[in-house]
Coordinates of C-alpha atoms and ligand atoms in Angstrom, one line a residue:
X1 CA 118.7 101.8 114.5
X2 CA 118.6 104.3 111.5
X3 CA 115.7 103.6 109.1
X4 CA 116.5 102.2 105.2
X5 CA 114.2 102.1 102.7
X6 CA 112.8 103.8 99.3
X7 CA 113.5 107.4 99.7
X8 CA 112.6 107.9 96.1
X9 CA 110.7 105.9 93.1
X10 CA 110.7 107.1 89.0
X11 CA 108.6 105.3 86.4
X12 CA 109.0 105.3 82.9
X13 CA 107.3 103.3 80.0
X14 CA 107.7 102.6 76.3
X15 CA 106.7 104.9 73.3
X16 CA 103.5 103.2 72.5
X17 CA 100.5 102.1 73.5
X18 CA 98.4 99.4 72.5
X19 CA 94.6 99.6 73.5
X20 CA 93.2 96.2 74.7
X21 CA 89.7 96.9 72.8
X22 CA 91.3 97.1 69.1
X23 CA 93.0 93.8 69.9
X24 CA 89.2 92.5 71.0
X25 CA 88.0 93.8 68.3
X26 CA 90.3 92.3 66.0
X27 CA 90.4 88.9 68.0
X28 CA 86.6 88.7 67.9
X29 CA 86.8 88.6 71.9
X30 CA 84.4 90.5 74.2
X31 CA 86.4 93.7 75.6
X32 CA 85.0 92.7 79.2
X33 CA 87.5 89.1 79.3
X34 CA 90.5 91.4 79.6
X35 CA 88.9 94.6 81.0
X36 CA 87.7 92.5 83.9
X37 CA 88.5 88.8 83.3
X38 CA 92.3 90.2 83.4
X39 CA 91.8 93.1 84.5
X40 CA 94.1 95.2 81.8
X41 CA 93.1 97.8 79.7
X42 CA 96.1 98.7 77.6
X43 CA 99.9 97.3 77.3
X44 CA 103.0 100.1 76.3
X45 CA 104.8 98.9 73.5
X46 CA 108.5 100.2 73.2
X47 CA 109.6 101.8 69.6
X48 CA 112.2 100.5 67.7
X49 CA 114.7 102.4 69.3
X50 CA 113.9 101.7 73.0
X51 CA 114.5 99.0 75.5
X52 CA 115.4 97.8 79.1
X53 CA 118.5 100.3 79.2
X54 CA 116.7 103.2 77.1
X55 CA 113.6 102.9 79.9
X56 CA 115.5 101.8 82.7
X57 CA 118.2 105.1 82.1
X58 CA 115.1 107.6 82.0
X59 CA 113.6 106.4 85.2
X60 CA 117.3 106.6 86.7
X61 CA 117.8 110.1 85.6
X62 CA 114.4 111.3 87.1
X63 CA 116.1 110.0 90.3
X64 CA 119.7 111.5 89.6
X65 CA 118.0 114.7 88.3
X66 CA 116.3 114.9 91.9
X67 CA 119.2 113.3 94.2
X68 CA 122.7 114.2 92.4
X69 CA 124.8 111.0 92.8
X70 CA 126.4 111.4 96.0
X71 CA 126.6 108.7 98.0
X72 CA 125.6 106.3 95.3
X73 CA 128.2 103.4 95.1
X74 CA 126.2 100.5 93.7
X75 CA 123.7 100.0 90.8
X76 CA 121.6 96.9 90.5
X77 CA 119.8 96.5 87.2
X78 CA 116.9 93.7 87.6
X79 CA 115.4 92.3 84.4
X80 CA 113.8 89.4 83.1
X81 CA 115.1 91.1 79.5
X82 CA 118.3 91.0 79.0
X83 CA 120.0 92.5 76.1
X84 CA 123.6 90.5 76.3
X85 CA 124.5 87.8 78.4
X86 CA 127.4 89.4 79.9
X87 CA 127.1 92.7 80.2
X88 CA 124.8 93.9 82.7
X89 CA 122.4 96.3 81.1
X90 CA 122.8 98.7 84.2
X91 CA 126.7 99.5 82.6
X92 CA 124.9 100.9 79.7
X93 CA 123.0 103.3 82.1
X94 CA 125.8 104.3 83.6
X95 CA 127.8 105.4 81.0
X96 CA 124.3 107.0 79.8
X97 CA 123.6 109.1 82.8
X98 CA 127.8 109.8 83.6
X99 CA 127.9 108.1 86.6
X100 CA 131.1 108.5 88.8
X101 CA 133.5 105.2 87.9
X102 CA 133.9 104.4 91.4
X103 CA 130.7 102.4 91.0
X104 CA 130.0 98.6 90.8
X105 CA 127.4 97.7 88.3
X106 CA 125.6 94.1 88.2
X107 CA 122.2 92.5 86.3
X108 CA 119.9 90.4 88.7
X109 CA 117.5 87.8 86.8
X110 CA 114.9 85.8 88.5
X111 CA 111.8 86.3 86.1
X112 CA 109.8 89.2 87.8
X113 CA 111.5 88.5 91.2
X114 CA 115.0 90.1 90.2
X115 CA 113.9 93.8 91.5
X116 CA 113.0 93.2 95.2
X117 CA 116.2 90.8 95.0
X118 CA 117.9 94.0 94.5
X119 CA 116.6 96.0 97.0
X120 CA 117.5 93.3 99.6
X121 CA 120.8 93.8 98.6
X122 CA 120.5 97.9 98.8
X123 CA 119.7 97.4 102.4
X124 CA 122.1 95.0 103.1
X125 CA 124.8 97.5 101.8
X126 CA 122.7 101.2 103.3
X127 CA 123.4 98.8 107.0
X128 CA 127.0 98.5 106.6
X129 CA 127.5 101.9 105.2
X130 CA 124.4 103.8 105.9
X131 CA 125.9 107.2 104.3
X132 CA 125.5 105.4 101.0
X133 CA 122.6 105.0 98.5
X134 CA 121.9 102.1 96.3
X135 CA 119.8 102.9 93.1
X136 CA 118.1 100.1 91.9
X137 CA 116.4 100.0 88.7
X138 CA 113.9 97.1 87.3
X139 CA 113.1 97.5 83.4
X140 CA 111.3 94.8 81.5
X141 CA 109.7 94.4 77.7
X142 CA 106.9 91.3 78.7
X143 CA 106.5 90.0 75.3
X144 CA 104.4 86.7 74.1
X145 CA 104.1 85.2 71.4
X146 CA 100.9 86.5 69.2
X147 CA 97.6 84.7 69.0
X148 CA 98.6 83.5 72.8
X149 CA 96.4 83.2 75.5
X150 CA 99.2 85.8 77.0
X151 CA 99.2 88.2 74.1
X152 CA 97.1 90.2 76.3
X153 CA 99.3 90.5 79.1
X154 CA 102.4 92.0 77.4
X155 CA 103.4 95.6 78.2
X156 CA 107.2 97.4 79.0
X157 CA 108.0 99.6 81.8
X158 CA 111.0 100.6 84.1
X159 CA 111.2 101.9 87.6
X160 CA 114.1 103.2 89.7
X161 CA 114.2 103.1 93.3
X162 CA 116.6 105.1 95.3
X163 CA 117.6 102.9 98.3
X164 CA 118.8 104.6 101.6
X165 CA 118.9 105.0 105.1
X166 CA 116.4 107.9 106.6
X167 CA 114.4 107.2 103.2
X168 CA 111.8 110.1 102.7
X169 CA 109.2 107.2 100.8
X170 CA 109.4 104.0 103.2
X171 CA 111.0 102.2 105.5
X172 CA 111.4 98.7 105.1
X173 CA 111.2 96.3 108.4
X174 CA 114.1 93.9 108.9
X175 CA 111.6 90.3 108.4
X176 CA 110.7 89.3 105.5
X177 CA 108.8 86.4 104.3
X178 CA 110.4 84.0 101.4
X179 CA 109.4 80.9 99.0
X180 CA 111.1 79.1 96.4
X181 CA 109.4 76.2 94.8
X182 CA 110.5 74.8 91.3
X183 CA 108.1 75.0 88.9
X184 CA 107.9 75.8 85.2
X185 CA 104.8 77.8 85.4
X186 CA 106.5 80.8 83.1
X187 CA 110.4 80.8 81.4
X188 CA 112.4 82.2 78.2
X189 CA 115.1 79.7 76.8
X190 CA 118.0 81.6 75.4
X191 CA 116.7 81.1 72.0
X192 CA 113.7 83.0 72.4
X193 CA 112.8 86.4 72.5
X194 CA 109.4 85.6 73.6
X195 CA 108.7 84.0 76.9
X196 CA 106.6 80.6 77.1
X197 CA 104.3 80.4 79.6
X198 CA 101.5 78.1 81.3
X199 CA 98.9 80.5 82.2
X200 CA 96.8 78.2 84.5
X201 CA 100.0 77.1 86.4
X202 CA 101.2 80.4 86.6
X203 CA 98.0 81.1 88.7
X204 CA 98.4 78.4 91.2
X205 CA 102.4 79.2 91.4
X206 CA 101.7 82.7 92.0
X207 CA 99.1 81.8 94.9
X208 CA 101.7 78.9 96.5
X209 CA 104.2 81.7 96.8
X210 CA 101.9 83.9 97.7
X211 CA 100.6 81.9 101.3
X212 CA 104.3 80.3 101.2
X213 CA 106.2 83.4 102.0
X214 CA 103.0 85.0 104.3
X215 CA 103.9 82.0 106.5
X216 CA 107.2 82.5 106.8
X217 CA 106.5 85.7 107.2
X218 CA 104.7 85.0 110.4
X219 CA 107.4 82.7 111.4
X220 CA 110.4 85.4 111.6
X221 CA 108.3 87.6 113.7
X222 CA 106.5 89.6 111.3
X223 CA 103.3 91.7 111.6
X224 CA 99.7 90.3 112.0
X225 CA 97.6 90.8 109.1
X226 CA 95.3 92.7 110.7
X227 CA 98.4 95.1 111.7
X228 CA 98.6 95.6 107.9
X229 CA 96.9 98.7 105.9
X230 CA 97.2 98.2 102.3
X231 CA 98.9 95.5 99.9
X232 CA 100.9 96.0 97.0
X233 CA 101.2 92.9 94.5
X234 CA 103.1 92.0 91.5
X235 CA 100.8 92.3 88.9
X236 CA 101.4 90.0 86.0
X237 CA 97.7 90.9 84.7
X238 CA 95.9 92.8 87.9
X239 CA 93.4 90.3 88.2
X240 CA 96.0 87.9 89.5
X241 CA 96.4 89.9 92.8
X242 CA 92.8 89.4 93.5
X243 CA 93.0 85.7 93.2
X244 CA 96.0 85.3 95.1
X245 CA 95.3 88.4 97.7
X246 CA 91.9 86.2 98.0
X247 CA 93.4 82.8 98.6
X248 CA 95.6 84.0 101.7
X249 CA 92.4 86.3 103.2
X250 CA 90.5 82.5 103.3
X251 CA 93.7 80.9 104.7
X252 CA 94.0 83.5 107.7
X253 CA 90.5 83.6 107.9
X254 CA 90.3 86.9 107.1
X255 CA 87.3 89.3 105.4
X256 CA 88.6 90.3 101.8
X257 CA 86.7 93.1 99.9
X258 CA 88.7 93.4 96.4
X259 CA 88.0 96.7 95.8
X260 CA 90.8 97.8 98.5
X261 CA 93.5 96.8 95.8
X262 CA 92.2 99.1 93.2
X263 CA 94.4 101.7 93.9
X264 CA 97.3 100.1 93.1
X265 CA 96.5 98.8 90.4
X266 CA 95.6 102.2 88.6
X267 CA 99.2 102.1 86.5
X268 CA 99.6 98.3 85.9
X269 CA 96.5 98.5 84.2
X270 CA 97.7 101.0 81.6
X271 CA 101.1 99.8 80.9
X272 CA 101.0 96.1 81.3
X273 CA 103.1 93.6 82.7
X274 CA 106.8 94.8 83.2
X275 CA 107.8 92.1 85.2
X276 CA 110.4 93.4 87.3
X277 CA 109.1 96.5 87.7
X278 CA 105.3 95.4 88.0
X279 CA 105.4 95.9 91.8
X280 CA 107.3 98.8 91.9
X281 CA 104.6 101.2 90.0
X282 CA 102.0 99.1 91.6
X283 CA 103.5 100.7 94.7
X284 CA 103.8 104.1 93.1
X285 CA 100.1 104.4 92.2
X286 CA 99.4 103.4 96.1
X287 CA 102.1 106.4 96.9
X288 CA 100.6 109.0 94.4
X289 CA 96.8 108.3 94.7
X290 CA 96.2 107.0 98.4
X291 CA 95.9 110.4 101.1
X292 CA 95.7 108.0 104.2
X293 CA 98.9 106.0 104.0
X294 CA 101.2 108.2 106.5
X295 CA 102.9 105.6 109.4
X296 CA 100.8 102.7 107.6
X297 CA 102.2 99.3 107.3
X298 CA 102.3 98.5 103.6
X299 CA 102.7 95.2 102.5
X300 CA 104.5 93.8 99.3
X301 CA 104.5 90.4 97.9
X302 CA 107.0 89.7 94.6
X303 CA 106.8 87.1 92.9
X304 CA 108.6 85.7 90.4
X305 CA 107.9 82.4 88.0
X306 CA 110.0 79.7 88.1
X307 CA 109.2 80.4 91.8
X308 CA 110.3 82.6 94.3
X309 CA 108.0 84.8 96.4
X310 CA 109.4 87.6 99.0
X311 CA 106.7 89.4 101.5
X312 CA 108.2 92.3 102.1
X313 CA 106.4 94.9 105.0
X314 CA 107.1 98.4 105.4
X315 CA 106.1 102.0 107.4
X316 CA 105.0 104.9 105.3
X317 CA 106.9 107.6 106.2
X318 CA 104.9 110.9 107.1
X319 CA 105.4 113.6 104.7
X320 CA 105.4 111.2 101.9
X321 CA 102.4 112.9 99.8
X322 CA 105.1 116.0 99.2
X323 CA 107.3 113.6 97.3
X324 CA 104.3 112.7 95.0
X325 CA 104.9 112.3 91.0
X326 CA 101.1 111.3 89.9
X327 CA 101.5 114.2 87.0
X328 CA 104.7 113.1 86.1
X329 CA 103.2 109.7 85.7
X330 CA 100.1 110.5 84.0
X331 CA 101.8 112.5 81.5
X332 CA 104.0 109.6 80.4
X333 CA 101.2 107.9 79.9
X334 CA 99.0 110.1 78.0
X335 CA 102.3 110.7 75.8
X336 CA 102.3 107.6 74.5
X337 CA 101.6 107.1 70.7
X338 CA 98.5 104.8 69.9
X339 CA 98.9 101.7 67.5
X340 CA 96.8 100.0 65.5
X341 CA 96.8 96.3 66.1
X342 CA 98.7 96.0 62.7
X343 CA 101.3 98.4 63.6
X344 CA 101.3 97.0 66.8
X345 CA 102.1 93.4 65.2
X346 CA 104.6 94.7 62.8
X347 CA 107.2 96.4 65.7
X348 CA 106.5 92.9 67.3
X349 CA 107.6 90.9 64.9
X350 CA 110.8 92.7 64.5
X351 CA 111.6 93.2 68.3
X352 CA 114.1 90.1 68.6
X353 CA 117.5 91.0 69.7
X354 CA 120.3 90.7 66.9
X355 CA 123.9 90.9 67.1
X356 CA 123.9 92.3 63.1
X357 CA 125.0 95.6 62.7
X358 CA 121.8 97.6 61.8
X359 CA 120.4 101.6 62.2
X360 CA 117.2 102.0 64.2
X361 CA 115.1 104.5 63.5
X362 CA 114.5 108.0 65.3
X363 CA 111.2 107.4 67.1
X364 CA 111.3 107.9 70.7
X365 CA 111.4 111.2 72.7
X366 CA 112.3 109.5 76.0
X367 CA 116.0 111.2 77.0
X368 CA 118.0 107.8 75.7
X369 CA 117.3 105.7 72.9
X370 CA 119.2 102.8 71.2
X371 CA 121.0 103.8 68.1
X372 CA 121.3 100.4 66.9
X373 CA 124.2 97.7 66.6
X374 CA 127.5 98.7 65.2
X375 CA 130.9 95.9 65.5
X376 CA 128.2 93.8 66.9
X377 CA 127.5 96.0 70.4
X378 CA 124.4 97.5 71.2
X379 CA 125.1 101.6 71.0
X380 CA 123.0 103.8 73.0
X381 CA 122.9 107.7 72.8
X382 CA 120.7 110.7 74.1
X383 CA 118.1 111.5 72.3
X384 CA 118.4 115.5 71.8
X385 CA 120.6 116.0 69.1
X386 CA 123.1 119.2 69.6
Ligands
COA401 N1 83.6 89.0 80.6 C1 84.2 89.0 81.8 N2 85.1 88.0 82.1 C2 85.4 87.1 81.2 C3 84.8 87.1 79.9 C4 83.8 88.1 79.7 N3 83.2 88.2 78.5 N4 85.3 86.1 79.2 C5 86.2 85.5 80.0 N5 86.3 86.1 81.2 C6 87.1 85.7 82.3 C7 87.2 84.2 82.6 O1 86.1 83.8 83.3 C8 88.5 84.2 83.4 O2 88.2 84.6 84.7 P1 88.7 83.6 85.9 O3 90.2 83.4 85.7 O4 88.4 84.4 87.1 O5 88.0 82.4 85.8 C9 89.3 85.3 82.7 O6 88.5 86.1 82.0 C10 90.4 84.8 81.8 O7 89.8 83.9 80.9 P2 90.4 82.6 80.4 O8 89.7 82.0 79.2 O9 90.7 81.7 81.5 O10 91.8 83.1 79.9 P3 92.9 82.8 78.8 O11 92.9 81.4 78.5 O12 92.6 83.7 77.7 O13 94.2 83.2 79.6 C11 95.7 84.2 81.2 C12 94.3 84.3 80.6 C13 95.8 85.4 82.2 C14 96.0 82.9 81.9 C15 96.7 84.5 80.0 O14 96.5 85.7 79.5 C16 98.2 84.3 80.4 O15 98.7 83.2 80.5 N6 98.9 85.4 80.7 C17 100.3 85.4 81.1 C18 100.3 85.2 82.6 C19 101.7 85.4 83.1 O16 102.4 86.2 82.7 N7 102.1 84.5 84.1 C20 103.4 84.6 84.5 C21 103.7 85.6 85.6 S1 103.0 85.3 87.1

């Protein structure tokens, strides 16, 4: 059977960045609690004029600008951050990047699960019509309430995945490992713009999962874990893949030295949590950074509150360190504009959606930004005016 899996991966984040020592300072907290009690040392914070569709449509186009958009017949936009309850925000990146119309377009929510949801479906569809590509793109703005616990852990990111068979990235194997348990560890009511969440509880719902869907794992068939040579986690803070990735090491019996998850962790730490797309640049700093990974067995565990878990395993295709964007990357990061904490607070008090018509200002230089709200729709335009 043909292989399917990621042939390609784009990562983009918001304008700003937020370094986790001003907030110390200003909190009157020891920079150590997040730099290694969390394990984060700065969140991305998007301008006024960016969001899910304005980050999610530049990661797509680094894909399109690559790939062209033959083959593609399906988009699937994953996001914990909606901007409209009906209208997927993937339709707005169509019409952005001038997509053919003989495309379907469709939003996936499951908190930070939606994304690997999505590829599931990409390979169901690259199966039954393995001359197609699926691009799946997973965009978030994690935002908390201030003088939270979880203020911390905020951050905003995107990245787009090109699903397809003979992928030049990875090929996902067919079993795959699954949990749903319902707990209210971590939510957003459709009044809020902010999500509420139970830190502790997320902890122990991440680590259920976690074991859950490694055991069913093992019961479809799937690899030992000693058959496995690296892990990719979602990383809601990174320090919560070394709790988990420790609790299922003791409940195989396994050796665990933390320090083999560092790698991956290398671009979660600088932009935050993005939810959806938390495991997909975890995986992209693994691609970019680690020279030993040709025919290894990855493996990826989502997770996403509310809970559902998927333990996805796949084999690194050879070649793939000629398809590596850690420049790219690193210069979206160093881009980003610094904040002071009160700057930072300001944008973050006026980051809830509105339905009013309003103007946002010109800040961002990603290739998209949101214009504002005119007859009560969200308007979106390039950002390189003619
Ligand atoms: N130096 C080093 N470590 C320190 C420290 C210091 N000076 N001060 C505290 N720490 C450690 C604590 O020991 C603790 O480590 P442990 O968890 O291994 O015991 C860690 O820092 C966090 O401290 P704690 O006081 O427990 O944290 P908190 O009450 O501030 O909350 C979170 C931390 C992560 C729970 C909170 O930020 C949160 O809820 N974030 C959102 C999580 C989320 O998004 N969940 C949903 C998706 S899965």
């Amino acid at each position: 059977m043909t292989a399917i899996g990621i042939h390609d991966i784009a990562i983009a984040t918001g304008h700003h960045v937020l370094e986790l020592d001003d907030l110390a300072e200003r909190l009157g907290v020891d920079p150590a609690k997040y730099h290694v009690g969390i394990g984060q040392d700065a969140f991305s914070v998007p301008a006024p004029d960016e969001d899910i569709v304005t980050m999610g449509a530049a990661a797509a186009k680094e894909v399109i600008d690559r790939h062209g958009v033959d083959g593609i017949r399906t988009v699937l936009f994953a996001t914990e951050s909606g901007v409209d309850q009906s209208k997927a925000a993937g339709v707005f990146v169509h019409g952005l990047l001038g997509l053919p119309q003989s495309v379907r377009v469709v939003e996936l929510k499951q908190a930070c699960y939606g994304g690997t949801a999505a590829v599931q479906l990409a390979l169901g569809i690259i199966a039954r019509s393995p001359q197609e590509r699926v691009l799946v793109i997973a965009a978030d703005v994690a935002r908390y309430d201030v003088d939270t616990a979880a203020e911390p852990t905020q951050g905003a990111g995107a990245a787009a995945l090109l699903i397809s068979a003979d992928p030049d990235l990875i090929e996902i194997e067919p079993a795959a490992g699954v949990f749903t348990a319902d707990v209210d560890d971590f939510w957003r009511p459709n009044d809020r713009s902010t999500a509420l969440v139970d830190g502790r509880l997320s902890v122990t719902a991440y680590v259920d999962a976690f074991v859950g869907a490694w055991d069913d794992l093992v019961a479809q068939g799937g690899p030992g874990y000693e058959d496995i040579a690296r892990w990719v986690h979602h990383q809601p803070f990174t320090k919560m893949a070394i709790k988990a990735h420790r609790k299922l090491a003791q409940h195989v019996g396994q050796p665990f030295d933390e320090s083999e998850l560092a790698v991956g962790f290398t671009y979660n730490k600088q932009t935050g949590n993005t939810y959806t797309a938390s495991i997909w640049i975890a995986l992209a700093a693994l691609l970019d950074l680690d020279d030993e990974l040709d025919g290894q067995r990855l493996a990826m565990f989502s997770y996403g509150s509310g809970s559902v878990g998927e333990l996805l395993t796949g084999i690194v295709r050879a070649g793939y360190r000629t398809h590596r964007r850690e420049g790219r990357v690193r210069a979206v990061l160093d881009a980003r504009v610094p904040l002071t904490v009160d700057a930072y607070r300001e944008l973050h008090a006026a980051g809830a959606a509105t339905s009013e018509d309003t103007d946002r200002p010109r800040v961002t230089t990603a290739p998209y930004r949101f214009a504002g709200v005119r007859g009560g729709a969200r308007r979106y335009e390039p950002t390189a005016q003619d």
